[in-house]
Short mmCIF file of C-alpha atoms in Angstrom, two decimals:
data_model
loop_
_atom_site.label_atom_id
_atom_site.label_comp_id
_atom_site.label_asym_id
_atom_site.label_seq_id
_atom_site.Cartn_x
_atom_site.Cartn_y
_atom_site.Cartn_z
CA MET A 1 0.22 -0.02 0.25
CA THR A 2 1.41 3.23 -1.01
CA ASN A 3 2.06 5.72 1.96
CA ILE A 4 3.25 9.09 2.87
CA ILE A 5 4.59 11.12 5.38
CA VAL A 6 4.41 15.25 5.31
CA LEU A 7 7.63 16.71 6.53
CA ILE A 8 7.23 20.13 8.39
CA PRO A 9 9.77 22.35 9.96
CA HIS A 10 8.94 24.75 12.74
CA TYR A 11 10.43 27.29 14.50
CA ASN A 12 8.36 29.57 17.14
CA ASN A 13 5.09 29.38 14.68
CA TYR A 14 3.08 27.22 16.74
CA LYS A 15 -0.67 28.91 15.45
CA GLU A 16 0.68 28.96 12.18
CA LEU A 17 1.87 25.27 12.52
CA LEU A 18 -1.47 24.27 13.63
CA ALA A 19 -3.50 26.27 11.04
CA SER A 20 -1.17 24.32 8.47
CA ILE A 21 -1.72 21.06 9.58
CA ASP A 22 -5.62 21.73 10.06
CA SER A 23 -5.69 22.20 6.04
CA ILE A 24 -4.87 18.90 5.29
CA ASN A 25 -7.98 17.47 3.89
CA GLU A 26 -7.52 14.15 2.27
CA THR A 27 -9.42 11.04 1.71
CA ILE A 28 -6.14 8.98 2.17
CA ASN A 29 -3.77 8.72 5.22
CA VAL A 30 -1.40 11.18 5.28
CA ASP A 31 1.19 11.36 8.07
CA VAL A 32 2.76 14.11 9.54
CA LEU A 33 6.22 14.69 10.85
CA ILE A 34 6.90 17.79 12.74
CA VAL A 35 10.58 18.98 13.42
CA ASP A 36 10.92 21.76 15.76
CA ASP A 37 14.10 23.57 15.34
CA GLY A 38 15.09 24.59 18.76
CA SER A 39 12.00 26.82 19.56
CA LYS A 40 12.17 29.02 22.53
CA LYS A 41 8.38 29.82 22.95
CA SER A 42 5.52 28.36 21.05
CA ILE A 43 7.10 24.70 21.46
CA PRO A 44 4.88 22.22 19.61
CA ILE A 45 2.53 20.23 21.97
CA LEU A 46 1.75 16.48 20.50
CA SER A 47 -1.17 15.98 22.57
CA GLU A 48 -2.80 18.97 21.19
CA ILE A 49 -1.96 18.76 17.47
CA GLU A 50 -3.04 14.76 17.73
CA GLN A 51 -6.43 16.03 18.99
CA LEU A 52 -6.70 18.59 15.87
CA TYR A 53 -5.34 16.03 13.34
CA LYS A 54 -7.16 12.91 12.49
CA ASN A 55 -5.95 12.54 8.94
CA GLY A 56 -3.07 10.22 9.93
CA LYS A 57 -0.42 9.90 12.57
CA VAL A 58 2.04 12.65 13.90
CA PHE A 59 5.04 12.72 15.05
CA LEU A 60 7.30 15.24 16.80
CA GLU A 61 11.06 15.74 16.94
CA ILE A 62 12.40 18.44 18.96
CA LEU A 63 15.87 19.54 18.19
CA PRO A 64 17.70 20.77 21.54
CA GLN A 65 19.06 24.13 19.74
CA ASN A 66 18.32 26.08 16.43
CA GLN A 67 20.58 25.18 13.66
CA GLY A 68 18.43 26.30 10.65
CA ILE A 69 15.68 25.33 8.16
CA GLU A 70 18.33 22.67 6.08
CA TYR A 71 19.20 21.11 9.57
CA ALA A 72 15.63 20.46 10.59
CA LEU A 73 14.62 19.15 7.04
CA ASN A 74 17.67 16.74 7.08
CA LYS A 75 16.92 15.51 10.71
CA GLY A 76 13.29 14.63 9.10
CA LEU A 77 14.77 13.10 6.10
CA GLU A 78 16.93 10.99 8.37
CA LEU A 79 14.13 9.90 10.70
CA ILE A 80 11.99 9.17 7.63
CA GLN A 81 14.64 6.62 6.14
CA ASN A 82 14.04 4.80 8.81
CA MET A 83 10.58 4.68 8.68
CA SER A 84 8.50 2.89 5.70
CA TYR A 85 6.85 5.63 3.59
CA ASP A 86 7.46 5.28 -0.18
CA TYR A 87 6.74 9.39 -0.42
CA ILE A 88 7.93 12.79 1.38
CA GLY A 89 5.44 15.49 0.95
CA ARG A 90 6.25 19.06 1.78
CA LEU A 91 4.67 21.52 4.00
CA ASP A 92 5.69 24.87 5.69
CA CYS A 93 4.09 26.74 8.49
CA GLY A 94 1.55 29.46 7.48
CA ASP A 95 1.09 27.63 4.30
CA PHE A 96 -2.40 26.14 3.24
CA CYS A 97 -3.39 22.87 1.24
CA ALA A 98 -6.14 22.68 -1.03
CA GLN A 99 -8.50 19.83 -0.45
CA ASN A 100 -6.95 16.06 -1.75
CA ARG A 101 -3.48 18.04 -2.56
CA PHE A 102 -1.53 14.76 -1.57
CA GLY A 103 -4.03 12.71 -2.75
CA GLN A 104 -3.99 14.34 -5.89
CA GLN A 105 -0.11 14.25 -6.29
CA LEU A 106 0.10 10.52 -5.45
CA GLU A 107 -2.17 9.72 -8.03
CA TYR A 108 -0.02 11.16 -10.63
CA LEU A 109 3.22 9.82 -9.11
CA GLU A 110 1.40 6.30 -9.31
CA THR A 111 0.39 6.49 -13.11
CA HIS A 112 3.52 8.24 -14.05
CA GLN A 113 6.30 5.95 -12.47
CA ASP A 114 9.30 7.86 -14.53
CA ILE A 115 8.42 11.01 -12.19
CA TYR A 116 10.06 11.55 -8.91
CA LEU A 117 9.61 14.73 -7.55
CA LEU A 118 6.19 16.41 -8.13
CA GLY A 119 5.42 20.02 -7.23
CA THR A 120 2.35 22.13 -8.26
CA TRP A 121 1.30 25.80 -9.05
CA VAL A 122 0.54 27.69 -6.25
CA ASN A 123 -1.75 30.37 -5.13
CA ILE A 124 0.05 33.32 -3.64
CA ILE A 125 -1.81 35.02 -0.71
CA ASN A 126 -0.47 38.08 1.22
CA THR A 127 -0.88 38.10 5.28
CA ASN A 128 -4.35 39.28 4.95
CA LYS A 129 -5.15 35.76 3.17
CA GLU A 130 -6.29 37.60 -0.02
CA HIS A 131 -5.37 36.15 -3.17
CA MET A 132 -2.94 37.74 -5.54
CA TYR A 133 -2.57 35.43 -8.63
CA VAL A 134 -1.17 32.36 -9.34
CA LEU A 135 2.49 31.24 -9.54
CA LYS A 136 2.64 28.89 -12.51
CA HIS A 137 6.11 27.24 -12.92
CA PRO A 138 6.92 25.09 -15.81
CA GLU A 139 5.10 22.03 -16.06
CA THR A 140 7.33 20.12 -18.08
CA TYR A 141 10.88 18.06 -17.26
CA ARG A 142 12.34 19.75 -19.93
CA GLY A 143 10.71 23.24 -19.49
CA ILE A 144 12.03 22.79 -15.54
CA LYS A 145 15.63 21.82 -16.49
CA ASN A 146 15.64 25.01 -19.28
CA LYS A 147 14.96 27.66 -16.73
CA MET A 148 16.50 26.14 -13.16
CA TYR A 149 19.71 28.10 -13.73
CA LEU A 150 17.32 31.47 -13.44
CA ASN A 151 15.47 30.10 -10.20
CA SER A 152 14.10 27.66 -8.65
CA MET A 153 11.17 26.02 -10.46
CA PHE A 154 9.50 24.44 -7.66
CA VAL A 155 8.02 25.82 -4.71
CA HIS A 156 9.15 24.07 -1.92
CA PRO A 157 6.47 23.37 0.16
CA SER A 158 4.47 22.11 -2.63
CA VAL A 159 6.41 19.21 -3.47
CA VAL A 160 6.20 15.50 -3.20
CA PHE A 161 9.17 12.98 -3.93
CA ARG A 162 9.82 9.50 -3.80
CA THR A 163 11.89 8.69 -0.62
CA SER A 164 13.96 6.43 -2.83
CA ILE A 165 15.55 9.45 -4.30
CA LEU A 166 17.28 9.92 -1.14
CA ASP A 167 19.58 6.91 -1.79
CA SER A 168 21.19 8.70 -4.71
CA ILE A 169 21.24 12.28 -3.85
CA GLY A 170 21.45 12.67 -0.07
CA TYR A 171 19.57 15.02 1.84
CA TYR A 172 19.57 19.05 1.78
CA PRO A 173 22.90 20.80 0.93
CA THR A 174 23.91 22.87 4.23
CA ASP A 175 26.24 25.46 2.66
CA TYR A 176 23.86 27.14 0.89
CA LYS A 177 21.76 29.33 3.51
CA ALA A 178 18.45 29.90 2.65
CA ALA A 179 18.78 28.07 -0.45
CA GLU A 180 18.82 24.67 0.85
CA ASP A 181 15.94 23.65 -1.56
CA TYR A 182 17.07 25.46 -4.83
CA ALA A 183 20.18 23.36 -4.35
CA PHE A 184 18.52 19.88 -3.28
CA PHE A 185 15.92 20.04 -6.54
CA PHE A 186 19.55 20.81 -8.64
CA ASN A 187 20.72 17.66 -7.43
CA VAL A 188 17.36 15.73 -7.90
CA ILE A 189 16.80 17.05 -11.88
CA LYS A 190 20.54 15.93 -12.38
CA LYS A 191 19.19 12.51 -11.92
CA PHE A 192 15.55 12.29 -11.97
CA LYS A 193 12.76 13.40 -14.14
CA ALA A 194 10.54 15.84 -12.16
CA GLU A 195 7.31 17.77 -12.97
CA ASN A 196 4.71 20.18 -11.71
CA LEU A 197 1.07 19.63 -12.00
CA PRO A 198 -0.74 22.66 -13.38
CA LYS A 199 -3.19 23.18 -10.76
CA PRO A 200 -2.84 25.44 -7.80
CA LEU A 201 -3.02 22.94 -4.74
CA LEU A 202 -1.34 25.22 -2.43
CA ASP A 203 -1.83 28.71 -0.56
CA TYR A 204 1.59 29.99 -0.35
CA VAL A 205 1.51 33.15 1.90
CA ILE A 206 3.84 36.00 1.20
CA ASP A 207 4.70 37.48 4.30
#
């Protein structure tokens, strides 16, 4: 049975973490792993999150000190590799999933076995939760490769990828501060096909 876990890094943003988790509304089981990057306030409480979220299991890892999102993400990937998940999804605190977002991405990946990472278009939302525009990155692998040298062609919290790619490319590079996702995606597309679904399946808040 195909299974997925969503990796969410957290740092001092508990209210938005709860809101983002609450947006996961699926007809399939979706488990969640939260990695807290040494928060000094608003530390996640597992029992509260489990009471809120009924779409799957919740795992919480609290790091002893703040190191940065790339280290929190890598700790999450390390933990997931020791579990038995076929797919890893991403979500950030303050961003919101469309209904059945992960189900739609998994359905596409299951019917396109040559695709190893799949992003989506996203709705760009301001801090007042007002829709601004739809960000439409290239859909095809060729289009993505042609433009990746200009900027990242994936919105990080929109992606789902096969756990198996970690055996080949490893974790997020830690020597590109604030661009760990861009570096990670470059490593992915060098070895694996990747695409974007032409649907806005995430509300991405610009703050």
